[in-house]
C-alpha cells in the first residue's frame, strides 16, 4: 500500500508542473529510481524514493499528465500493482476502496537515456532553508513574466559570503527583485568572472515541487552547472541545472 500523498509527491519532483512528461521507473527491492532529463536538456535529475511497495520492474511512463489525472480521483491509501503480458509489463494498476484504475505503459525504447554527468569543481555551497525556498518562489511570482534569474556571489558588510538571487531582465529599464541567501560557503577560488544566468521558470518549478522540504543544498560552479541536493527520510533527489547560454 502507498499513500496517495506520497505517490503524488514523488511524481511532482520530476514532473515539475509539466516540464518532464516521459520517464522510466525502476523499482528494486521497494525502492523507486527515476532518472530524467528536460526536453531542452537544461536539467537532469535523479530520484530515489524509499518504501515504494511495488514489485521489481522497469516500466515506461510516457504521459505523466494522464497518470496524474488518474491518481487525482482516488482516495487516501492506494494499492499499486503491475500487469504483465508474457515478459512485458503493460499496465500500472491503482486501486482504492472505490476505484480500480489502469494506466497503459509505454515501450521503454521511447524514453530518452541520460547523458553521463561529468561534475566540475564546485565553488560555492548554499544551504536554503524552507523560508528561503518559499521566499524565492515569492520573488519569482512577483516578476512572473521575467525568464532570467541571475546568481551573484557577494559579501555582506561584515565580510561573510552571501548569494544574491536576482530576478529581472538585463537592462536598466526592467523591474528587478533580489533575494539574499546568508548560509553560503566558498569552496574554491576562481579567476573566472561569475555571471550565472538560469531559466527562472525552471528554478521556480523545482523549488515549488519541493516547497515542503526543510532545507536543500546548492552546489554552484562558476562554469555554469548547479547541483541541487535534497535528502529526507524517504527521498533522495539530485537536480543538475545547466545555465542559459549568454
CSV table of C-alpha atoms in Angstrom, one decimal:
chain,number,residue,atom,x,y,z
A,1,UNK,CA,0.0,0.0,0.0
A,2,UNK,CA,1.2,3.5,-0.9
A,3,UNK,CA,-0.3,6.8,0.3
A,4,UNK,CA,-1.8,9.0,-2.4
A,5,UNK,CA,0.1,11.9,-1.0
A,6,UNK,CA,3.5,10.1,-1.2
A,7,UNK,CA,2.9,8.9,-4.8
A,8,UNK,CA,1.9,12.4,-5.9
A,9,UNK,CA,4.8,13.9,-4.1
A,10,UNK,CA,7.3,11.6,-5.9
A,11,UNK,CA,5.8,12.3,-9.3
A,12,UNK,CA,5.8,16.1,-8.7
A,13,UNK,CA,9.6,16.0,-8.1
A,14,UNK,CA,10.3,15.1,-11.7
A,15,UNK,CA,7.1,16.3,-13.4
A,16,UNK,CA,7.8,19.8,-12.2
A,17,UNK,CA,4.5,21.2,-13.3
A,18,UNK,CA,4.7,19.7,-16.8
A,19,UNK,CA,8.4,20.1,-17.6
A,20,UNK,CA,9.1,16.4,-17.8
A,21,UNK,CA,6.4,14.0,-19.1
A,22,UNK,CA,8.2,10.8,-20.0
A,23,UNK,CA,10.4,8.8,-17.7
A,24,UNK,CA,11.5,5.3,-16.8
A,25,UNK,CA,10.6,3.9,-13.3
A,26,UNK,CA,13.0,1.3,-12.0
A,27,UNK,CA,11.7,-0.5,-8.9
A,28,UNK,CA,14.2,-2.5,-7.0
A,29,UNK,CA,13.6,-4.0,-3.6
A,30,UNK,CA,10.8,-1.5,-2.7
A,31,UNK,CA,12.9,1.5,-3.9
A,32,UNK,CA,11.8,3.6,-6.8
A,33,UNK,CA,14.5,5.1,-9.0
A,34,UNK,CA,13.6,7.8,-11.6
A,35,UNK,CA,16.2,9.4,-13.8
A,36,UNK,CA,15.0,12.2,-16.1
A,37,UNK,CA,16.0,14.9,-18.5
A,38,UNK,CA,14.1,18.0,-19.6
A,39,UNK,CA,13.1,18.5,-23.3
A,40,UNK,CA,15.7,21.3,-23.7
A,41,UNK,CA,18.4,19.3,-21.9
A,42,UNK,CA,19.0,22.1,-19.4
A,43,UNK,CA,18.0,19.8,-16.5
A,44,UNK,CA,19.0,16.3,-15.5
A,45,UNK,CA,17.6,14.7,-12.4
A,46,UNK,CA,17.7,11.6,-10.2
A,47,UNK,CA,15.2,10.5,-7.6
A,48,UNK,CA,15.3,7.6,-5.2
A,49,UNK,CA,12.1,7.0,-3.3
A,50,UNK,CA,12.2,4.5,-0.4
A,51,UNK,CA,9.4,2.3,0.9
A,52,UNK,CA,7.7,2.0,-2.6
A,53,UNK,CA,5.7,-1.1,-2.2
A,54,UNK,CA,5.5,-2.4,-5.8
A,55,UNK,CA,7.1,-5.5,-7.4
A,56,UNK,CA,10.5,-5.1,-9.1
A,57,UNK,CA,10.2,-3.8,-12.6
A,58,UNK,CA,11.4,-1.3,-15.2
A,59,UNK,CA,8.5,0.5,-16.7
A,60,UNK,CA,8.0,3.5,-19.1
A,61,UNK,CA,5.7,6.3,-18.0
A,62,UNK,CA,5.1,8.3,-21.2
A,63,UNK,CA,2.3,10.7,-20.3
A,64,UNK,CA,2.7,11.8,-16.7
A,65,UNK,CA,-0.1,14.3,-17.1
A,66,UNK,CA,-2.6,11.5,-17.7
A,67,UNK,CA,-1.2,9.5,-14.8
A,68,UNK,CA,-1.6,12.5,-12.5
A,69,UNK,CA,-5.3,12.9,-13.6
A,70,UNK,CA,-6.0,9.2,-12.8
A,71,UNK,CA,-4.4,9.4,-9.4
A,72,UNK,CA,-6.3,12.7,-8.6
A,73,UNK,CA,-9.6,10.9,-8.3
A,74,UNK,CA,-8.5,8.3,-5.8
A,75,UNK,CA,-8.7,8.1,-2.1
A,76,UNK,CA,-6.0,8.3,0.6
A,77,UNK,CA,-4.5,4.8,0.5
A,78,UNK,CA,-3.7,3.1,-2.7
A,79,UNK,CA,-2.8,-0.4,-3.9
A,80,UNK,CA,-0.4,-0.2,-6.8
A,81,UNK,CA,0.5,-3.2,-8.9
A,82,UNK,CA,1.6,-4.2,-12.4
A,83,UNK,CA,0.0,-6.3,-15.1
A,84,UNK,CA,2.4,-8.4,-17.2
A,85,UNK,CA,1.8,-10.0,-20.6
A,86,UNK,CA,4.5,-12.6,-21.3
A,87,UNK,CA,7.7,-10.8,-20.4
A,88,UNK,CA,6.5,-7.2,-20.7
A,89,UNK,CA,4.7,-5.0,-18.2
A,90,UNK,CA,1.8,-3.4,-20.0
A,91,UNK,CA,-0.4,-1.8,-17.2
A,92,UNK,CA,0.1,0.1,-14.0
A,93,UNK,CA,-2.9,-0.6,-11.8
A,94,UNK,CA,-4.0,1.7,-9.0
A,95,UNK,CA,-7.0,1.0,-6.7
A,96,UNK,CA,-8.6,2.1,-3.5
A,97,UNK,CA,-11.9,1.1,-1.9
A,98,UNK,CA,-13.9,2.7,-4.7
A,99,UNK,CA,-11.8,2.9,-7.9
A,100,UNK,CA,-9.9,0.5,-10.0
A,101,UNK,CA,-7.6,2.3,-12.5
A,102,UNK,CA,-5.4,1.1,-15.3
A,103,UNK,CA,-2.7,3.2,-16.8
A,104,UNK,CA,-1.1,1.9,-20.1
A,105,UNK,CA,2.6,1.6,-20.0
A,106,UNK,CA,4.8,2.6,-23.0
A,107,UNK,CA,7.7,0.9,-24.6
A,108,UNK,CA,11.0,1.5,-22.7
A,109,UNK,CA,12.7,2.4,-26.0
A,110,UNK,CA,10.6,5.6,-26.2
A,111,UNK,CA,12.3,7.0,-23.1
A,112,UNK,CA,15.5,9.1,-23.6
A,113,UNK,CA,18.6,7.9,-22.0
A,114,UNK,CA,20.5,10.2,-19.7
A,115,UNK,CA,23.9,11.5,-20.8
A,116,UNK,CA,26.8,11.0,-18.5
A,117,UNK,CA,27.1,13.7,-15.9
A,118,UNK,CA,30.7,15.0,-15.5
A,119,UNK,CA,30.7,17.1,-12.4
A,120,UNK,CA,33.0,20.1,-12.3
A,121,UNK,CA,34.8,21.6,-9.3
A,122,UNK,CA,32.2,23.5,-7.3
A,123,UNK,CA,33.0,26.9,-6.0
A,124,UNK,CA,30.0,27.7,-3.7
A,125,UNK,CA,27.8,25.7,-1.3
A,126,UNK,CA,24.5,27.3,-0.4
A,127,UNK,CA,22.0,25.9,2.2
A,128,UNK,CA,18.5,27.1,1.6
A,129,UNK,CA,16.0,26.8,4.5
A,130,UNK,CA,12.3,26.3,3.9
A,131,UNK,CA,11.9,30.0,4.4
A,132,UNK,CA,14.4,30.7,1.7
A,133,UNK,CA,12.7,28.3,-0.7
A,134,UNK,CA,9.3,30.0,-0.2
A,135,UNK,CA,10.8,33.5,-0.4
A,136,UNK,CA,12.5,32.7,-3.7
A,137,UNK,CA,9.1,31.4,-5.1
A,138,UNK,CA,7.5,34.6,-4.0
A,139,UNK,CA,10.2,36.7,-5.7
A,140,UNK,CA,9.7,34.8,-9.0
A,141,UNK,CA,5.9,35.2,-8.7
A,142,UNK,CA,6.2,38.9,-8.2
A,143,UNK,CA,8.1,39.1,-11.6
A,144,UNK,CA,6.3,36.2,-13.3
A,145,UNK,CA,6.9,37.5,-16.8
A,146,UNK,CA,10.7,37.5,-16.4
A,147,UNK,CA,12.6,34.5,-17.7
A,148,UNK,CA,16.0,35.4,-16.3
A,149,UNK,CA,17.4,34.5,-12.9
A,150,UNK,CA,21.0,35.6,-12.0
A,151,UNK,CA,23.1,34.2,-9.3
A,152,UNK,CA,25.7,36.7,-8.0
A,153,UNK,CA,28.1,35.7,-5.2
A,154,UNK,CA,28.8,38.6,-2.9
A,155,UNK,CA,29.8,39.6,0.6
A,156,UNK,CA,27.9,41.1,3.5
A,157,UNK,CA,29.1,44.3,5.2
A,158,UNK,CA,30.8,42.0,7.8
A,159,UNK,CA,32.7,40.2,5.1
A,160,UNK,CA,30.6,37.0,5.1
A,161,UNK,CA,29.9,35.1,1.9
A,162,UNK,CA,26.3,35.6,0.5
A,163,UNK,CA,24.5,34.8,-2.7
A,164,UNK,CA,22.3,37.3,-4.4
A,165,UNK,CA,19.5,35.7,-6.4
A,166,UNK,CA,18.3,38.4,-8.8
A,167,UNK,CA,15.1,38.2,-11.0
A,168,UNK,CA,14.8,40.6,-13.9
A,169,UNK,CA,15.9,41.3,-17.4
A,170,UNK,CA,19.4,42.5,-18.2
A,171,UNK,CA,18.6,46.1,-18.9
A,172,UNK,CA,18.3,49.3,-16.9
A,173,UNK,CA,14.5,49.7,-17.6
A,174,UNK,CA,13.3,46.3,-16.2
A,175,UNK,CA,11.8,45.7,-12.8
A,176,UNK,CA,14.0,43.6,-10.6
A,177,UNK,CA,13.8,41.7,-7.3
A,178,UNK,CA,16.9,40.5,-5.4
A,179,UNK,CA,16.9,37.9,-2.5
A,180,UNK,CA,20.0,37.3,-0.4
A,181,UNK,CA,20.9,33.9,0.9
A,182,UNK,CA,23.1,34.1,4.0
A,183,UNK,CA,24.1,30.4,4.5
A,184,UNK,CA,26.9,30.4,1.9
A,185,UNK,CA,30.3,28.8,2.0
A,186,UNK,CA,33.0,29.4,-0.6
A,187,UNK,CA,34.6,26.1,-1.5
A,188,UNK,CA,37.2,27.1,-4.1
A,189,UNK,CA,38.6,30.2,-5.6
A,190,UNK,CA,38.1,31.0,-9.3
A,191,UNK,CA,39.7,33.6,-11.6
A,192,UNK,CA,36.6,33.4,-13.9
A,193,UNK,CA,34.0,36.2,-13.8
A,194,UNK,CA,30.9,34.9,-12.1
A,195,UNK,CA,27.9,35.5,-14.4
A,196,UNK,CA,25.4,32.7,-13.8
A,197,UNK,CA,22.1,33.0,-15.6
A,198,UNK,CA,19.4,30.4,-15.3
A,199,UNK,CA,15.9,29.8,-16.5
A,200,UNK,CA,13.8,31.4,-13.8
A,201,UNK,CA,10.7,29.3,-14.7
A,202,UNK,CA,12.7,26.1,-14.3
A,203,UNK,CA,14.1,27.1,-10.9
A,204,UNK,CA,10.7,28.1,-9.7
A,205,UNK,CA,9.2,24.8,-10.7
A,206,UNK,CA,12.0,22.9,-8.9
A,207,UNK,CA,11.5,24.9,-5.7
A,208,UNK,CA,7.7,24.8,-5.9
A,209,UNK,CA,7.8,21.0,-6.3
A,210,UNK,CA,9.9,20.9,-3.1
A,211,UNK,CA,8.3,23.7,-1.1
A,212,UNK,CA,7.6,21.4,1.9
A,213,UNK,CA,11.3,20.4,2.2
A,214,UNK,CA,13.0,21.6,5.4
A,215,UNK,CA,16.2,22.5,3.5
A,216,UNK,CA,18.2,21.9,0.3
A,217,UNK,CA,21.8,22.2,-0.7
A,218,UNK,CA,23.0,24.1,-3.8
A,219,UNK,CA,26.5,23.4,-5.2
A,220,UNK,CA,27.4,26.0,-7.8
A,221,UNK,CA,30.3,26.0,-10.3
A,222,UNK,CA,31.3,29.3,-11.9
A,223,UNK,CA,31.4,27.3,-15.1
A,224,UNK,CA,27.6,27.2,-15.0
A,225,UNK,CA,26.5,23.9,-13.5
A,226,UNK,CA,24.3,24.0,-10.4
A,227,UNK,CA,23.6,20.8,-8.4
A,228,UNK,CA,20.6,20.8,-6.1
A,229,UNK,CA,20.6,18.1,-3.4
A,230,UNK,CA,17.6,17.1,-1.3
A,231,UNK,CA,17.5,14.4,1.3
A,232,UNK,CA,14.6,13.4,3.5
A,233,UNK,CA,13.7,10.2,5.4
A,234,UNK,CA,12.1,8.8,2.2
A,235,UNK,CA,13.6,10.8,-0.7
A,236,UNK,CA,17.0,11.3,-2.2
A,237,UNK,CA,16.9,13.8,-5.0
A,238,UNK,CA,19.6,15.4,-7.2
A,239,UNK,CA,18.9,18.1,-9.9
A,240,UNK,CA,21.6,19.2,-12.3
A,241,UNK,CA,20.7,22.6,-13.8
A,242,UNK,CA,22.7,24.0,-16.7
A,243,UNK,CA,23.0,27.8,-17.1
A,244,UNK,CA,21.4,29.6,-20.0
A,245,UNK,CA,23.6,30.4,-23.0
A,246,UNK,CA,24.6,34.0,-22.9
